[in-house]
GROMACS .gro file of N, CA and C in nm:
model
  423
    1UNK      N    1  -1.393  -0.810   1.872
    1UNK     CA    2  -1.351  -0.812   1.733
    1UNK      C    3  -1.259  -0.932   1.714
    2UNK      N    4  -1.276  -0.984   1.599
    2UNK     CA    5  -1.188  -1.144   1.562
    2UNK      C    6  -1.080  -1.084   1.578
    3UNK      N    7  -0.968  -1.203   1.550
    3UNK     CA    8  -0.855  -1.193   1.523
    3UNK      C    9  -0.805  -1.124   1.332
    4UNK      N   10  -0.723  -1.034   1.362
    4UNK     CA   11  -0.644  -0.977   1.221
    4UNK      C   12  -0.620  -1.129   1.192
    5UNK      N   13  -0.555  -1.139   1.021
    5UNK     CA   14  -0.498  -1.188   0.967
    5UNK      C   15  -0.430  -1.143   0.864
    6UNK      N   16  -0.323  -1.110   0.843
    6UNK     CA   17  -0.214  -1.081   0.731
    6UNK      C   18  -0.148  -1.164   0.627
    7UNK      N   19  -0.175  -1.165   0.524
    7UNK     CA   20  -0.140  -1.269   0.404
    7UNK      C   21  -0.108  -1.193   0.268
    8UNK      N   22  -0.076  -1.220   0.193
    8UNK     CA   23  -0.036  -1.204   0.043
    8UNK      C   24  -0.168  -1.208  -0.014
    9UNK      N   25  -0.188  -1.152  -0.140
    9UNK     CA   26  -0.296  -1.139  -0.244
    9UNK      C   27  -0.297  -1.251  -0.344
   10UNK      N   28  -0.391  -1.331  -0.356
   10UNK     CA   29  -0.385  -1.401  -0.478
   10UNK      C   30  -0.465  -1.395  -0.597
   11UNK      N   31  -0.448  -1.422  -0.697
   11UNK     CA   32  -0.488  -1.369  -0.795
   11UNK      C   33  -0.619  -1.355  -0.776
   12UNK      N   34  -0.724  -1.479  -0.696
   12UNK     CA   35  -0.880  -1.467  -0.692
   12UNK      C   36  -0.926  -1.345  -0.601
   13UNK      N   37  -0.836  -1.263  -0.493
   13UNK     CA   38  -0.854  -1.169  -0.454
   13UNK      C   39  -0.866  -1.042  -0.534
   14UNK      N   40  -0.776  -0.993  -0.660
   14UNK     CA   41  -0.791  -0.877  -0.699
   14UNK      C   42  -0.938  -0.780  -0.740
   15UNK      N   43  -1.048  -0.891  -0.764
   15UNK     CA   44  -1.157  -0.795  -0.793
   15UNK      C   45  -1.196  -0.732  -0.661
   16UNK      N   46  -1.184  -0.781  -0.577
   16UNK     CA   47  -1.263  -0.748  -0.433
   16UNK      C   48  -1.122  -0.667  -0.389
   17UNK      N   49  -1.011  -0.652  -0.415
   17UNK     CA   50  -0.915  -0.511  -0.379
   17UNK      C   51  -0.925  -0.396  -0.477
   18UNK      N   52  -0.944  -0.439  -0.588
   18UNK     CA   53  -1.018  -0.337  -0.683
   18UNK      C   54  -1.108  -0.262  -0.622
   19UNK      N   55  -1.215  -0.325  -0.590
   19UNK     CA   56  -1.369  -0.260  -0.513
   19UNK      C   57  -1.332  -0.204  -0.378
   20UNK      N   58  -1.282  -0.271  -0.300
   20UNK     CA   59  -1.225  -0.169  -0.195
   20UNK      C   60  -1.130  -0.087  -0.189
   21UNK      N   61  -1.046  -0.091  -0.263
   21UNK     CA   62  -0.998   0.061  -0.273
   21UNK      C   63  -1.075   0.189  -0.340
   22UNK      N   64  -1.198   0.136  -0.424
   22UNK     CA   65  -1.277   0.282  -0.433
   22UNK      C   66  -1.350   0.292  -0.293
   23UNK      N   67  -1.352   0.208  -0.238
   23UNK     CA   68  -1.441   0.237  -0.059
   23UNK      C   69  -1.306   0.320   0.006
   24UNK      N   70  -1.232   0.241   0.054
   24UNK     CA   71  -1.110   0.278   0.153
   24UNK      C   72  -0.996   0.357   0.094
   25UNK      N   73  -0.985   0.349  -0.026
   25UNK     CA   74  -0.814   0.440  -0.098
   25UNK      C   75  -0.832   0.588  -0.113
   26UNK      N   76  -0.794   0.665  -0.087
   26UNK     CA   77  -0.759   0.818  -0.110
   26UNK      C   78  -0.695   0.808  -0.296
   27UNK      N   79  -0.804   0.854  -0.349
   27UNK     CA   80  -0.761   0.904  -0.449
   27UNK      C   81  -0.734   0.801  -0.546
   28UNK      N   82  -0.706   0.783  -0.703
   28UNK     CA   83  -0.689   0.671  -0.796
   28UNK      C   84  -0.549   0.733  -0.820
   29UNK      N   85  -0.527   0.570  -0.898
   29UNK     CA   86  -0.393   0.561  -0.947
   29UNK      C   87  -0.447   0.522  -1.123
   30UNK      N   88  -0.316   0.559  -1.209
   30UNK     CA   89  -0.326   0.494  -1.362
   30UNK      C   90  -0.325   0.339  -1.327
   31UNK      N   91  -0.260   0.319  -1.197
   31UNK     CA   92  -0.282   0.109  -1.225
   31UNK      C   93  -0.388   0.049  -1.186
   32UNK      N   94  -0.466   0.154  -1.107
   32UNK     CA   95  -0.586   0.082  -1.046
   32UNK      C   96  -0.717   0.046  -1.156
   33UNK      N   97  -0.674  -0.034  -1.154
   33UNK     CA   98  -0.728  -0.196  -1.267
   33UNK      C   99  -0.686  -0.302  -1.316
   34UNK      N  100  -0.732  -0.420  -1.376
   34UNK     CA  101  -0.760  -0.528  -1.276
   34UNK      C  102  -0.564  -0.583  -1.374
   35UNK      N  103  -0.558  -0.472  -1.486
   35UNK     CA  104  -0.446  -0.559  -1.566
   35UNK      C  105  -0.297  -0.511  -1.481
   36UNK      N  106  -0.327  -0.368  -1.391
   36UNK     CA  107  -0.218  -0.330  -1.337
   36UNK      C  108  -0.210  -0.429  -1.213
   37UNK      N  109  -0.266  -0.467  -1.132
   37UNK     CA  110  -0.277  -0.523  -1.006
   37UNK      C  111  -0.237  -0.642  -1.040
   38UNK      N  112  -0.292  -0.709  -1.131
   38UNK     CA  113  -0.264  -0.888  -1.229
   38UNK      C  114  -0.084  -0.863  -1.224
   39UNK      N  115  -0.062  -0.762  -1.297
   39UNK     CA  116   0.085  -0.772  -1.299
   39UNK      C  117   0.180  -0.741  -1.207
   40UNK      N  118   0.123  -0.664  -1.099
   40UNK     CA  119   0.209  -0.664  -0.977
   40UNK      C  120   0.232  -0.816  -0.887
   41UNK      N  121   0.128  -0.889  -0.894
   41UNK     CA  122   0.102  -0.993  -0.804
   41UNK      C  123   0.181  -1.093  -0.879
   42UNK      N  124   0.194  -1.116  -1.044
   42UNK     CA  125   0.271  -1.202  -1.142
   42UNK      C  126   0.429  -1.183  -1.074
   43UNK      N  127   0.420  -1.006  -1.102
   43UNK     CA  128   0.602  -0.962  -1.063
   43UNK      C  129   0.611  -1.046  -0.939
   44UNK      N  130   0.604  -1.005  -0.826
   44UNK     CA  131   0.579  -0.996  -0.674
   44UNK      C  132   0.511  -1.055  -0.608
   45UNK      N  133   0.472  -1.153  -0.601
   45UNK     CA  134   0.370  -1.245  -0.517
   45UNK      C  135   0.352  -1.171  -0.440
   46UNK      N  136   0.439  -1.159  -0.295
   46UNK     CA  137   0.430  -1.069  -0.218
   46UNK      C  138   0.428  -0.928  -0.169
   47UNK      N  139   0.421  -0.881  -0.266
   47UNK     CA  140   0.415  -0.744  -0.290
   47UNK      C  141   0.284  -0.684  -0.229
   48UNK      N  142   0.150  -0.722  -0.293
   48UNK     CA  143   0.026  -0.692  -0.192
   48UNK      C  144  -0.005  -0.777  -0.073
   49UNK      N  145  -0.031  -0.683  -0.033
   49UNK     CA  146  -0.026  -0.775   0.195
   49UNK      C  147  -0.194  -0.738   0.235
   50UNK      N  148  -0.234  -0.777   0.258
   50UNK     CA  149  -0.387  -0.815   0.279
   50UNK      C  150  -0.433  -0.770   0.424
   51UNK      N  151  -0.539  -0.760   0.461
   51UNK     CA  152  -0.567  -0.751   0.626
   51UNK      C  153  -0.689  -0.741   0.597
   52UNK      N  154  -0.761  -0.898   0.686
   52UNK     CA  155  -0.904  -0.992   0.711
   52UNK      C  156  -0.924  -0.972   0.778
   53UNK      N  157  -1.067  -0.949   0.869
   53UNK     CA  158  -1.124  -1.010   0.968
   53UNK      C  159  -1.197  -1.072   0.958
   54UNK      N  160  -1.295  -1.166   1.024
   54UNK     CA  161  -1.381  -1.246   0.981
   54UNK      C  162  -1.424  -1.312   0.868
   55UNK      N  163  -1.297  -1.320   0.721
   55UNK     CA  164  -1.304  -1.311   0.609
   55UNK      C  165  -1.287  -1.180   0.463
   56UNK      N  166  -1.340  -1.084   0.584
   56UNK     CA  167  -1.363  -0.930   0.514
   56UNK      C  168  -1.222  -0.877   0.498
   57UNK      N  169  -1.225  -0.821   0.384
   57UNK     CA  170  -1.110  -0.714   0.373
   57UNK      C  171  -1.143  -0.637   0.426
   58UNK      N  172  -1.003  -0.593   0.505
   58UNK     CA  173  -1.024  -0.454   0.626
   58UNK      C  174  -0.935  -0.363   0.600
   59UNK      N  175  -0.769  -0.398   0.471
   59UNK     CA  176  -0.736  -0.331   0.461
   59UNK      C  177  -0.620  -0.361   0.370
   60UNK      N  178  -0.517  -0.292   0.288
   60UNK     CA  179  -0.442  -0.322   0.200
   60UNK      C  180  -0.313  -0.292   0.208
   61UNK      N  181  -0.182  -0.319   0.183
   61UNK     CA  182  -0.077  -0.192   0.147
   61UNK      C  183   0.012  -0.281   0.073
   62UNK      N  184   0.071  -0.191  -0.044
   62UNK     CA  185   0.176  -0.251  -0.148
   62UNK      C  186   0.293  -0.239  -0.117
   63UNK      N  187   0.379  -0.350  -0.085
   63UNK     CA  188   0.489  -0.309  -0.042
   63UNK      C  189   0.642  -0.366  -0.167
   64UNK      N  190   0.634  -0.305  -0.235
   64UNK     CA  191   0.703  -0.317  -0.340
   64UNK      C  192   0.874  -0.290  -0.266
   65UNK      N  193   0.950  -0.393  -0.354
   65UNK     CA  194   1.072  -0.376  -0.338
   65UNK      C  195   1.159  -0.422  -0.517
   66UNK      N  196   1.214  -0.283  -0.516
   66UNK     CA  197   1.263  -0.316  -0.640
   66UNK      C  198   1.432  -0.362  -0.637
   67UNK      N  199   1.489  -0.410  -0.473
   67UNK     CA  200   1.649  -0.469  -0.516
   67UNK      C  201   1.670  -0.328  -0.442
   68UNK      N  202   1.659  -0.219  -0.462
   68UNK     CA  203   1.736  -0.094  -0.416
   68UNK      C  204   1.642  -0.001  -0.341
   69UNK      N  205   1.548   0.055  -0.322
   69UNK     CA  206   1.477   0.081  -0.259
   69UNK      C  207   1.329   0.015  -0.209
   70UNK      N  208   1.266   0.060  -0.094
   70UNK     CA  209   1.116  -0.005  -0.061
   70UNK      C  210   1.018   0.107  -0.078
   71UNK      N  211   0.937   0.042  -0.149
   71UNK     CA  212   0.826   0.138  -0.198
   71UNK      C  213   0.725   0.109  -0.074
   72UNK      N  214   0.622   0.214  -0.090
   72UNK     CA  215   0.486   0.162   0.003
   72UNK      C  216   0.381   0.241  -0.110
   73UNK      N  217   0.293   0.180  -0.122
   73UNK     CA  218   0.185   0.222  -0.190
   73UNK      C  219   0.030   0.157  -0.080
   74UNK      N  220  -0.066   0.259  -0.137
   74UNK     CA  221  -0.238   0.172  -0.128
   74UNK      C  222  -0.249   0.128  -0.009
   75UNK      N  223  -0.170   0.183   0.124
   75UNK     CA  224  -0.208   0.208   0.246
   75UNK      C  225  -0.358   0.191   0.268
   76UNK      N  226  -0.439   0.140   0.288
   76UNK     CA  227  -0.595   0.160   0.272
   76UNK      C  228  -0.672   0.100   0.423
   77UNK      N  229  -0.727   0.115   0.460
   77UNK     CA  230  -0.819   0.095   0.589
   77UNK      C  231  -0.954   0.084   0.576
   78UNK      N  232  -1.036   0.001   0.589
   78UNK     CA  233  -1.192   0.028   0.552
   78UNK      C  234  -1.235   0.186   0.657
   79UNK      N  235  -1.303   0.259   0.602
   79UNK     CA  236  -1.307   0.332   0.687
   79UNK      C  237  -1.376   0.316   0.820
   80UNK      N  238  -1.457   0.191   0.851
   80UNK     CA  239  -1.497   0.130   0.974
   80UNK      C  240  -1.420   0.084   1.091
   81UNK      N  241  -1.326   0.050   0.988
   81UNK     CA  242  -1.212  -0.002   1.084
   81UNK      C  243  -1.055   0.064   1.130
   82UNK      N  244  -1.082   0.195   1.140
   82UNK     CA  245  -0.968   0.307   1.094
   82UNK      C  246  -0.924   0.300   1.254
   83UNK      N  247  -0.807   0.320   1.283
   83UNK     CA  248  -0.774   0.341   1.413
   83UNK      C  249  -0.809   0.237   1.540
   84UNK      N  250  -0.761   0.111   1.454
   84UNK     CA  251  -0.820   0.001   1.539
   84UNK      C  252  -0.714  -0.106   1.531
   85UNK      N  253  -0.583  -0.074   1.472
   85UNK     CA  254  -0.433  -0.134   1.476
   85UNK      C  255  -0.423  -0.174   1.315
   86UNK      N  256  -0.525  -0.213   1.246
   86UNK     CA  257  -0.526  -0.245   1.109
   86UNK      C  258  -0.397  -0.176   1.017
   87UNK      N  259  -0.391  -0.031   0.999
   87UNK     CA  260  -0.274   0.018   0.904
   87UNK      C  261  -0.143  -0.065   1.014
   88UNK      N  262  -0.135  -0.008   1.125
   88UNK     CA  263  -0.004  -0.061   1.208
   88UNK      C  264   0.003  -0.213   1.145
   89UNK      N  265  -0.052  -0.310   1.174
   89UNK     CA  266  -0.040  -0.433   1.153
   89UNK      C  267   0.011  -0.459   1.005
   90UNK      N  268  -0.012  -0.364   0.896
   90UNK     CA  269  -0.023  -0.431   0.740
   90UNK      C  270   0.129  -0.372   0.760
   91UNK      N  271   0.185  -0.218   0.826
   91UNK     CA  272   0.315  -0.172   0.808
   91UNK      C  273   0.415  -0.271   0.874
   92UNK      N  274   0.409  -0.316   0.976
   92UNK     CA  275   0.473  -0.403   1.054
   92UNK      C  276   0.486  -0.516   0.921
   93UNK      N  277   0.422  -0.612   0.895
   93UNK     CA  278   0.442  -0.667   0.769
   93UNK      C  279   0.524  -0.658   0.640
   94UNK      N  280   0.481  -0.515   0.631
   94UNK     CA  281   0.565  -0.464   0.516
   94UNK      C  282   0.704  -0.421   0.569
   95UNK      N  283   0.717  -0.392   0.658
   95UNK     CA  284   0.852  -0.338   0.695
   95UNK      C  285   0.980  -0.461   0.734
   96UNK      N  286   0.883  -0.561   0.773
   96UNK     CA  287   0.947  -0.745   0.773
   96UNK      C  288   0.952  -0.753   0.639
   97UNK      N  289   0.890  -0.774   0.565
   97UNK     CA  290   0.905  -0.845   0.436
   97UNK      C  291   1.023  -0.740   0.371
   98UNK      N  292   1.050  -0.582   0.395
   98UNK     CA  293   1.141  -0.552   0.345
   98UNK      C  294   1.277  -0.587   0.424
   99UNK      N  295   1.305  -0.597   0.548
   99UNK     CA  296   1.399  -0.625   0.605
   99UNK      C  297   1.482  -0.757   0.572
  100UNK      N  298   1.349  -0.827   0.571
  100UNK     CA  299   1.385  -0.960   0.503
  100UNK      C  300   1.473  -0.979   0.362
  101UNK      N  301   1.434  -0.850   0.248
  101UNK     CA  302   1.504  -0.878   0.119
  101UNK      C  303   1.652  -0.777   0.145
  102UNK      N  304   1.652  -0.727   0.260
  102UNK     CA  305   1.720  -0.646   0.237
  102UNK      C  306   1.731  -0.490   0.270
  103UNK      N  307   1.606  -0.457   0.256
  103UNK     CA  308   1.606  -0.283   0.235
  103UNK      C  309   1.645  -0.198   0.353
  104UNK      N  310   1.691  -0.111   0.335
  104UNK     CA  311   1.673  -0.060   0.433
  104UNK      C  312   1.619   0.058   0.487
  105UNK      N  313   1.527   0.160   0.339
  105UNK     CA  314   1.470   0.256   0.435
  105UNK      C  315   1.296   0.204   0.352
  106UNK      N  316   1.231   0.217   0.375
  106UNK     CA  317   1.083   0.272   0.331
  106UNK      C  318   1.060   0.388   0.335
  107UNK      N  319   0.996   0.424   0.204
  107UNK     CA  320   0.937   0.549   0.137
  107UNK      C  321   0.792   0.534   0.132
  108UNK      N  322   0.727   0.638   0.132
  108UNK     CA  323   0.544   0.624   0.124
  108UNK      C  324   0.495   0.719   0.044
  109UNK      N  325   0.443   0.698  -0.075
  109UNK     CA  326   0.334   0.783  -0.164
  109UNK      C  327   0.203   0.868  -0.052
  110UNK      N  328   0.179   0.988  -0.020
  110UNK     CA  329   0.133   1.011   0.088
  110UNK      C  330   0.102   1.159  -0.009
  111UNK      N  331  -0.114   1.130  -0.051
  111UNK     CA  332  -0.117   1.270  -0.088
  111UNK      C  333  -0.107   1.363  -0.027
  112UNK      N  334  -0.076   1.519  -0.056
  112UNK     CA  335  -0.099   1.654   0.011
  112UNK      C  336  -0.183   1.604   0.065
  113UNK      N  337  -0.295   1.648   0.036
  113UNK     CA  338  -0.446   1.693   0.085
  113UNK      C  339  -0.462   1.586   0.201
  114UNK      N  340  -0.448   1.467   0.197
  114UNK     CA  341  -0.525   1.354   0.256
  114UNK      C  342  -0.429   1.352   0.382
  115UNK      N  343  -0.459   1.457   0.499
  115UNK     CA  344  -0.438   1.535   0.644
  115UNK      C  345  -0.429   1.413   0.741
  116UNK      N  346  -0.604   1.318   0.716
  116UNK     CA  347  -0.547   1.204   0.832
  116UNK      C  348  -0.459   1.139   0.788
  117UNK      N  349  -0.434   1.062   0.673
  117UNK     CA  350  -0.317   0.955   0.615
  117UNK      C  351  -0.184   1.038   0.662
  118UNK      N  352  -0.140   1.111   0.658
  118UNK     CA  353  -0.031   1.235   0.725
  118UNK      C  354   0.007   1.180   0.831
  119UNK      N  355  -0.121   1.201   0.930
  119UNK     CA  356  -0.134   1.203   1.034
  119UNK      C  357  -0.075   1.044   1.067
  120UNK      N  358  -0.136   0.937   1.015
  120UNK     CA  359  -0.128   0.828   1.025
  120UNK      C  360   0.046   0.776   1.035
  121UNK      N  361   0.102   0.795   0.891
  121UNK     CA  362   0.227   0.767   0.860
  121UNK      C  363   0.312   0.863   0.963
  122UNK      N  364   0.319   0.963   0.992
  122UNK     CA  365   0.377   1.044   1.136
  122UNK      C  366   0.348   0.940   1.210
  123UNK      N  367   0.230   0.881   1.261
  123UNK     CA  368   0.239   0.812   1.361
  123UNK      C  369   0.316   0.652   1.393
  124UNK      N  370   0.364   0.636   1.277
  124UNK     CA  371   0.423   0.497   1.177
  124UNK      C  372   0.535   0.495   1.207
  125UNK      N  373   0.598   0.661   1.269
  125UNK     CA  374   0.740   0.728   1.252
  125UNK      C  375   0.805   0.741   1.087
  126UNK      N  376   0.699   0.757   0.998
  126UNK     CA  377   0.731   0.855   0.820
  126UNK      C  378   0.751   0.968   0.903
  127UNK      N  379   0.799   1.076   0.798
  127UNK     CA  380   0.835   1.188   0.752
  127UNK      C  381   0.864   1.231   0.650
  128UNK      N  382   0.824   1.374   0.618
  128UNK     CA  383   0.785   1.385   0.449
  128UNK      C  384   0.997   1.433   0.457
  129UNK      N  385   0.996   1.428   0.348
  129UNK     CA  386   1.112   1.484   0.313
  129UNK      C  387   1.075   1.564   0.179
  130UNK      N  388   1.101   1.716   0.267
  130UNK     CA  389   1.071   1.831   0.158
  130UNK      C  390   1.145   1.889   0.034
  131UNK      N  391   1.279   1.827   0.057
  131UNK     CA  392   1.372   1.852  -0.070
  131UNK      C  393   1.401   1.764  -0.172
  132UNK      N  394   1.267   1.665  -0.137
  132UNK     CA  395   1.204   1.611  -0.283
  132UNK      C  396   1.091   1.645  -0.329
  133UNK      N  397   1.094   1.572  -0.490
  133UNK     CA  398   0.936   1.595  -0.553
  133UNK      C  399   0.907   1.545  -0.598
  134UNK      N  400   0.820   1.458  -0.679
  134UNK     CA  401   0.784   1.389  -0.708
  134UNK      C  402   0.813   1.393  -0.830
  135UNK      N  403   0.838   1.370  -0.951
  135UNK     CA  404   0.849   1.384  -1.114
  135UNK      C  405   0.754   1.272  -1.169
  136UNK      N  406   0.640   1.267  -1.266
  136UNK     CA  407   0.579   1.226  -1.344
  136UNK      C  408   0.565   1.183  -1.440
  137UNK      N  409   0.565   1.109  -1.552
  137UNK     CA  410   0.527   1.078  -1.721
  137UNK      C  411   0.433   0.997  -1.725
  138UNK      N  412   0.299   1.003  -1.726
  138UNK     CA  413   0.230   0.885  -1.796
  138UNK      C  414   0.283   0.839  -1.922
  139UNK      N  415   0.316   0.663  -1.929
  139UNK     CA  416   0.351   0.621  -2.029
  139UNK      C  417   0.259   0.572  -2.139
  140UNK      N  418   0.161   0.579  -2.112
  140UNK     CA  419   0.008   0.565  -2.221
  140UNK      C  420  -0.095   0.646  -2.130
  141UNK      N  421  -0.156   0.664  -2.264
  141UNK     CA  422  -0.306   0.762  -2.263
  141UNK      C  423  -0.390   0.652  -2.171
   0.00000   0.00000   0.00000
């Protein structure tokens, strides 16, 4: 297998992270489309972190930092390539790029249901913390 490569998203990438996250992402988000993703990458250059092989997207994760906490979002893995260092490699990344601004813990959006991703982030050294919850508002229909 080639060599990984880890890089930032640029704008000519978003249709083809669009399309693979309905292959590789657990579940949709209200941003997943092409005007929410456009504006994360405007905010944040570095915010989406990429993972190539041979050219191919193999895998994704958002590593948002808003100044006070580090977000992680869109963890994603092709499912071909699952358990083959790919998530490790994009977290390692993300966990530099937050160290770098500053942060100091990372948090992870991590559905119930989705048992291996669990599994995965446990193995990352996450842990859920149960005496939170999540709170909600969609701000448009």
């Amino acid at each position: 297998m080639s060599e990984l490569r880890i890089r930032s998203a640029r704008h000519t990438d978003l249709d083809a992270v669009l399309g693979f996250w309905k292959t590789a992402a657990e579940g949709t988000s209200i941003s997943d489309d092409r005007d929410g993703v456009e504006r994360l990458v405007a905010r944040d250059p570095e915010a989406l972190i990429l993972a190539e092989q041979e050219g191919e997207l193999v895998g994704t994760v958002i590593a948002g930092f808003d100044g006070w906490r580090c977000h992680l979002y869109r963890l994603a893995v092709h499912p071909e390539r699952r358990r083959q260092g790919v998530g490790s490699a994009l977290l390692a990344a993300a966990e530099e790029r937050f160290v770098r601004l500053g942060g100091r813990r990372g948090d992870a959006m991590v559905l119930v249901r989705n048992e291996s991703a669990q599994h995965a982030w446990r193995a990352a050294g996450y842990a859920p913390e149960e005496q939170w919850r999540r709170w909600v508002k969609p701000l448009k229909d």
